[in-house]
Short mmCIF file of the C-alpha atoms (twelve columns), coordinates in Angstrom:
data_MODEL
# 
_entry.id   MODEL 
# 
loop_
_atom_site.group_PDB 
_atom_site.id 
_atom_site.type_symbol 
_atom_site.label_atom_id 
_atom_site.label_alt_id 
_atom_site.label_comp_id 
_atom_site.label_asym_id 
_atom_site.label_seq_id 
_atom_site.Cartn_x 
_atom_site.Cartn_y 
_atom_site.Cartn_z 
_atom_site.pdbx_PDB_model_num 
ATOM 1   C CA . UNK A 1   148.312 91.655  84.765 1 
ATOM 2   C CA . UNK A 2   149.456 88.928  87.153 1 
ATOM 3   C CA . UNK A 3   148.946 86.241  84.527 1 
ATOM 4   C CA . UNK A 4   151.277 88.040  82.107 1 
ATOM 5   C CA . UNK A 5   153.956 88.205  84.791 1 
ATOM 6   C CA . UNK A 6   153.586 84.470  85.438 1 
ATOM 7   C CA . UNK A 7   153.910 83.774  81.720 1 
ATOM 8   C CA . UNK A 8   157.076 85.858  81.535 1 
ATOM 9   C CA . UNK A 9   158.551 84.034  84.544 1 
ATOM 10  C CA . UNK A 10  157.587 80.684  83.041 1 
ATOM 11  C CA . UNK A 11  159.390 81.638  79.823 1 
ATOM 12  C CA . UNK A 12  162.548 82.438  81.743 1 
ATOM 13  C CA . UNK A 13  162.329 79.212  83.709 1 
ATOM 14  C CA . UNK A 14  161.744 77.048  80.620 1 
ATOM 15  C CA . UNK A 15  165.029 76.699  78.685 1 
ATOM 16  C CA . UNK A 16  163.296 75.303  75.603 1 
ATOM 17  C CA . UNK A 17  161.749 78.647  74.867 1 
ATOM 18  C CA . UNK A 18  160.273 79.188  71.435 1 
ATOM 19  C CA . UNK A 19  162.706 82.078  70.873 1 
ATOM 20  C CA . UNK A 20  165.635 79.691  70.693 1 
ATOM 21  C CA . UNK A 21  163.968 77.380  68.230 1 
ATOM 22  C CA . UNK A 22  162.733 80.241  66.081 1 
ATOM 23  C CA . UNK A 23  164.740 80.571  62.904 1 
ATOM 24  C CA . UNK A 24  166.711 83.807  62.661 1 
ATOM 25  C CA . UNK A 25  165.873 85.618  59.462 1 
ATOM 26  C CA . UNK A 26  168.311 88.098  57.986 1 
ATOM 27  C CA . UNK A 27  167.018 91.625  58.305 1 
ATOM 28  C CA . UNK A 28  167.386 94.293  55.680 1 
ATOM 29  C CA . UNK A 29  170.310 95.828  57.525 1 
ATOM 30  C CA . UNK A 30  171.978 92.526  58.361 1 
ATOM 31  C CA . UNK A 31  171.873 91.106  54.860 1 
ATOM 32  C CA . UNK A 32  174.879 91.359  52.601 1 
ATOM 33  C CA . UNK A 33  175.089 94.270  50.208 1 
ATOM 34  C CA . UNK A 34  174.714 93.236  46.591 1 
ATOM 35  C CA . UNK A 35  175.254 95.869  43.942 1 
ATOM 36  C CA . UNK A 36  174.111 95.311  40.380 1 
ATOM 37  C CA . UNK A 37  174.822 97.764  37.601 1 
ATOM 38  C CA . UNK A 38  171.162 97.548  36.543 1 
ATOM 39  C CA . UNK A 39  167.971 99.503  37.103 1 
ATOM 40  C CA . UNK A 40  166.628 97.045  39.702 1 
ATOM 41  C CA . UNK A 41  169.910 97.065  41.606 1 
ATOM 42  C CA . UNK A 42  169.974 100.847 41.781 1 
ATOM 43  C CA . UNK A 43  166.315 101.052 42.871 1 
ATOM 44  C CA . UNK A 44  167.204 98.765  45.773 1 
ATOM 45  C CA . UNK A 45  170.200 100.967 46.626 1 
ATOM 46  C CA . UNK A 46  168.120 104.164 46.643 1 
ATOM 47  C CA . UNK A 47  165.475 102.544 48.850 1 
ATOM 48  C CA . UNK A 48  168.122 101.090 51.145 1 
ATOM 49  C CA . UNK A 49  169.778 104.517 51.402 1 
ATOM 50  C CA . UNK A 50  166.527 106.096 52.590 1 
ATOM 51  C CA . UNK A 51  165.800 103.281 55.051 1 
ATOM 52  C CA . UNK A 52  169.364 103.556 56.392 1 
ATOM 53  C CA . UNK A 53  168.815 107.286 56.906 1 
ATOM 54  C CA . UNK A 54  165.687 106.551 58.908 1 
ATOM 55  C CA . UNK A 55  167.471 103.822 60.877 1 
ATOM 56  C CA . UNK A 56  170.392 106.076 61.791 1 
ATOM 57  C CA . UNK A 57  168.030 108.902 62.685 1 
ATOM 58  C CA . UNK A 58  166.080 106.554 64.965 1 
ATOM 59  C CA . UNK A 59  169.320 105.490 66.655 1 
ATOM 60  C CA . UNK A 60  170.403 109.151 67.070 1 
ATOM 61  C CA . UNK A 61  173.489 108.498 64.968 1 
ATOM 62  C CA . UNK A 62  174.997 110.759 62.336 1 
ATOM 63  C CA . UNK A 63  173.868 110.183 58.724 1 
ATOM 64  C CA . UNK A 64  177.291 110.178 57.108 1 
ATOM 65  C CA . UNK A 65  179.212 108.097 54.580 1 
ATOM 66  C CA . UNK A 66  181.094 106.164 57.268 1 
ATOM 67  C CA . UNK A 67  177.951 105.080 59.135 1 
ATOM 68  C CA . UNK A 68  176.142 104.208 55.895 1 
ATOM 69  C CA . UNK A 69  178.958 101.956 54.713 1 
ATOM 70  C CA . UNK A 70  179.395 100.500 58.201 1 
ATOM 71  C CA . UNK A 71  175.716 99.519  58.314 1 
ATOM 72  C CA . UNK A 72  175.787 98.076  54.775 1 
ATOM 73  C CA . UNK A 73  179.087 96.205  54.765 1 
ATOM 74  C CA . UNK A 74  180.200 93.523  57.180 1 
ATOM 75  C CA . UNK A 75  183.579 91.853  57.599 1 
ATOM 76  C CA . UNK A 76  182.763 89.146  55.055 1 
ATOM 77  C CA . UNK A 77  181.441 91.518  52.396 1 
ATOM 78  C CA . UNK A 78  184.309 93.999  52.144 1 
ATOM 79  C CA . UNK A 79  185.772 94.227  48.630 1 
ATOM 80  C CA . UNK A 80  189.239 93.001  47.756 1 
ATOM 81  C CA . UNK A 81  192.002 94.992  46.161 1 
ATOM 82  C CA . UNK A 82  195.205 93.441  44.837 1 
ATOM 83  C CA . UNK A 83  194.219 90.122  46.397 1 
ATOM 84  C CA . UNK A 84  193.738 91.507  49.926 1 
ATOM 85  C CA . UNK A 85  190.493 92.385  51.682 1 
ATOM 86  C CA . UNK A 86  190.123 96.127  52.162 1 
ATOM 87  C CA . UNK A 87  189.451 97.560  55.603 1 
ATOM 88  C CA . UNK A 88  186.385 99.673  56.329 1 
ATOM 89  C CA . UNK A 89  188.515 102.827 56.456 1 
ATOM 90  C CA . UNK A 90  189.953 102.038 53.015 1 
ATOM 91  C CA . UNK A 91  186.470 101.540 51.553 1 
ATOM 92  C CA . UNK A 92  185.227 104.809 53.097 1 
ATOM 93  C CA . UNK A 93  188.275 106.673 51.779 1 
ATOM 94  C CA . UNK A 94  187.905 105.235 48.263 1 
ATOM 95  C CA . UNK A 95  184.175 106.007 48.117 1 
ATOM 96  C CA . UNK A 96  184.661 109.570 49.402 1 
ATOM 97  C CA . UNK A 97  187.570 110.161 47.031 1 
ATOM 98  C CA . UNK A 98  185.622 108.940 43.993 1 
ATOM 99  C CA . UNK A 99  182.406 110.732 45.036 1 
ATOM 100 C CA . UNK A 100 184.085 114.128 45.500 1 
ATOM 101 C CA . UNK A 101 183.562 115.332 41.942 1 
ATOM 102 C CA . UNK A 102 180.960 118.001 42.758 1 
ATOM 103 C CA . UNK A 103 182.100 118.951 46.265 1 
ATOM 104 C CA . UNK A 104 184.362 117.476 48.901 1 
ATOM 105 C CA . UNK A 105 182.688 114.622 50.764 1 
ATOM 106 C CA . UNK A 106 184.334 113.424 53.948 1 
ATOM 107 C CA . UNK A 107 183.523 110.302 55.931 1 
ATOM 108 C CA . UNK A 108 182.110 112.075 58.988 1 
ATOM 109 C CA . UNK A 109 180.324 114.933 57.184 1 
ATOM 110 C CA . UNK A 110 176.590 114.760 57.755 1 
ATOM 111 C CA . UNK A 111 174.603 114.274 54.555 1 
ATOM 112 C CA . UNK A 112 171.225 115.819 53.738 1 
ATOM 113 C CA . UNK A 113 168.258 113.529 53.011 1 
ATOM 114 C CA . UNK A 114 168.379 111.940 49.531 1 
ATOM 115 C CA . UNK A 115 164.917 113.223 48.628 1 
ATOM 116 C CA . UNK A 116 166.036 116.853 49.083 1 
ATOM 117 C CA . UNK A 117 169.635 116.793 47.747 1 
ATOM 118 C CA . UNK A 118 169.944 113.822 45.392 1 
ATOM 119 C CA . UNK A 119 173.136 114.924 43.579 1 
ATOM 120 C CA . UNK A 120 175.449 114.112 46.484 1 
ATOM 121 C CA . UNK A 121 173.806 110.725 46.955 1 
ATOM 122 C CA . UNK A 122 173.967 110.027 43.223 1 
ATOM 123 C CA . UNK A 123 177.726 110.552 43.320 1 
ATOM 124 C CA . UNK A 124 177.939 108.452 46.500 1 
ATOM 125 C CA . UNK A 125 176.099 105.495 44.949 1 
ATOM 126 C CA . UNK A 126 178.103 105.825 41.746 1 
ATOM 127 C CA . UNK A 127 181.364 105.738 43.732 1 
ATOM 128 C CA . UNK A 128 180.150 102.802 45.830 1 
ATOM 129 C CA . UNK A 129 179.346 100.862 42.660 1 
ATOM 130 C CA . UNK A 130 182.819 101.638 41.304 1 
ATOM 131 C CA . UNK A 131 184.540 100.410 44.469 1 
ATOM 132 C CA . UNK A 132 182.413 97.298  45.009 1 
ATOM 133 C CA . UNK A 133 182.278 96.168  41.358 1 
ATOM 134 C CA . UNK A 134 185.868 97.181  40.473 1 
ATOM 135 C CA . UNK A 135 184.726 99.192  37.446 1 
ATOM 136 C CA . UNK A 136 185.610 102.625 36.153 1 
ATOM 137 C CA . UNK A 137 183.383 105.670 36.201 1 
ATOM 138 C CA . UNK A 138 182.501 105.251 32.526 1 
ATOM 139 C CA . UNK A 139 181.166 101.723 33.143 1 
ATOM 140 C CA . UNK A 140 178.583 102.799 35.755 1 
ATOM 141 C CA . UNK A 141 175.102 102.921 34.210 1 
ATOM 142 C CA . UNK A 142 174.163 106.515 35.100 1 
ATOM 143 C CA . UNK A 143 170.906 106.426 33.118 1 
ATOM 144 C CA . UNK A 144 169.736 103.483 35.220 1 
ATOM 145 C CA . UNK A 145 170.888 105.262 38.393 1 
ATOM 146 C CA . UNK A 146 168.882 108.396 37.525 1 
ATOM 147 C CA . UNK A 147 165.821 106.419 36.463 1 
ATOM 148 C CA . UNK A 148 166.013 104.366 39.655 1 
ATOM 149 C CA . UNK A 149 165.840 107.606 41.662 1 
ATOM 150 C CA . UNK A 150 162.590 108.495 39.877 1 
ATOM 151 C CA . UNK A 151 161.178 105.051 40.684 1 
ATOM 152 C CA . UNK A 152 162.321 105.054 44.336 1 
ATOM 153 C CA . UNK A 153 161.124 108.628 44.993 1 
ATOM 154 C CA . UNK A 154 158.217 109.295 42.617 1 
ATOM 155 C CA . UNK A 155 157.160 112.554 44.318 1 
ATOM 156 C CA . UNK A 156 160.612 114.166 44.073 1 
ATOM 157 C CA . UNK A 157 161.991 116.164 41.180 1 
ATOM 158 C CA . UNK A 158 163.753 113.807 38.758 1 
ATOM 159 C CA . UNK A 159 167.497 114.075 38.248 1 
ATOM 160 C CA . UNK A 160 168.839 115.728 35.086 1 
ATOM 161 C CA . UNK A 161 165.597 117.608 34.351 1 
ATOM 162 C CA . UNK A 162 167.186 120.805 33.063 1 
ATOM 163 C CA . UNK A 163 169.616 119.158 30.647 1 
ATOM 164 C CA . UNK A 164 169.243 119.756 26.941 1 
ATOM 165 C CA . UNK A 165 168.779 116.700 24.786 1 
ATOM 166 C CA . UNK A 166 171.309 116.095 22.078 1 
ATOM 167 C CA . UNK A 167 170.205 116.430 18.514 1 
ATOM 168 C CA . UNK A 168 170.772 113.102 16.775 1 
ATOM 169 C CA . UNK A 169 172.601 113.995 13.596 1 
# 
């Protein structure tokens, strides 16, 4: 016990501590958000959404659209619109406005877990892809988004299970 205290005091006394020389690696939450309109990109988004939920729950913070976007986007990664960088409030407003097709989603409204209610999160990720990639709703690859949910959460019910398949005429 006393030897560990001496080691801690020696670390504080020695300015060339190994912590300073250790290379800082970007963490999952500190890395820049990259969105691809592909299956692999959407799998990463679904997994990152669940890990962000766990992170916010561990920090006793609300799991809402504003906190999700705040933890994913940093000042250097905000999208541009008409040649100017958007503010965080503008990004949250655009994402909520585009994601409100099923029901109204507000920035501070608490969201359910994505494994239980995936429809809201599907619309959220679709809207986030639209805002970040500057594409319309018809350009978002919804088949890849739904398939990525099945890959990210294999024990959950897949999206679009009850839909009838079209007859190819």
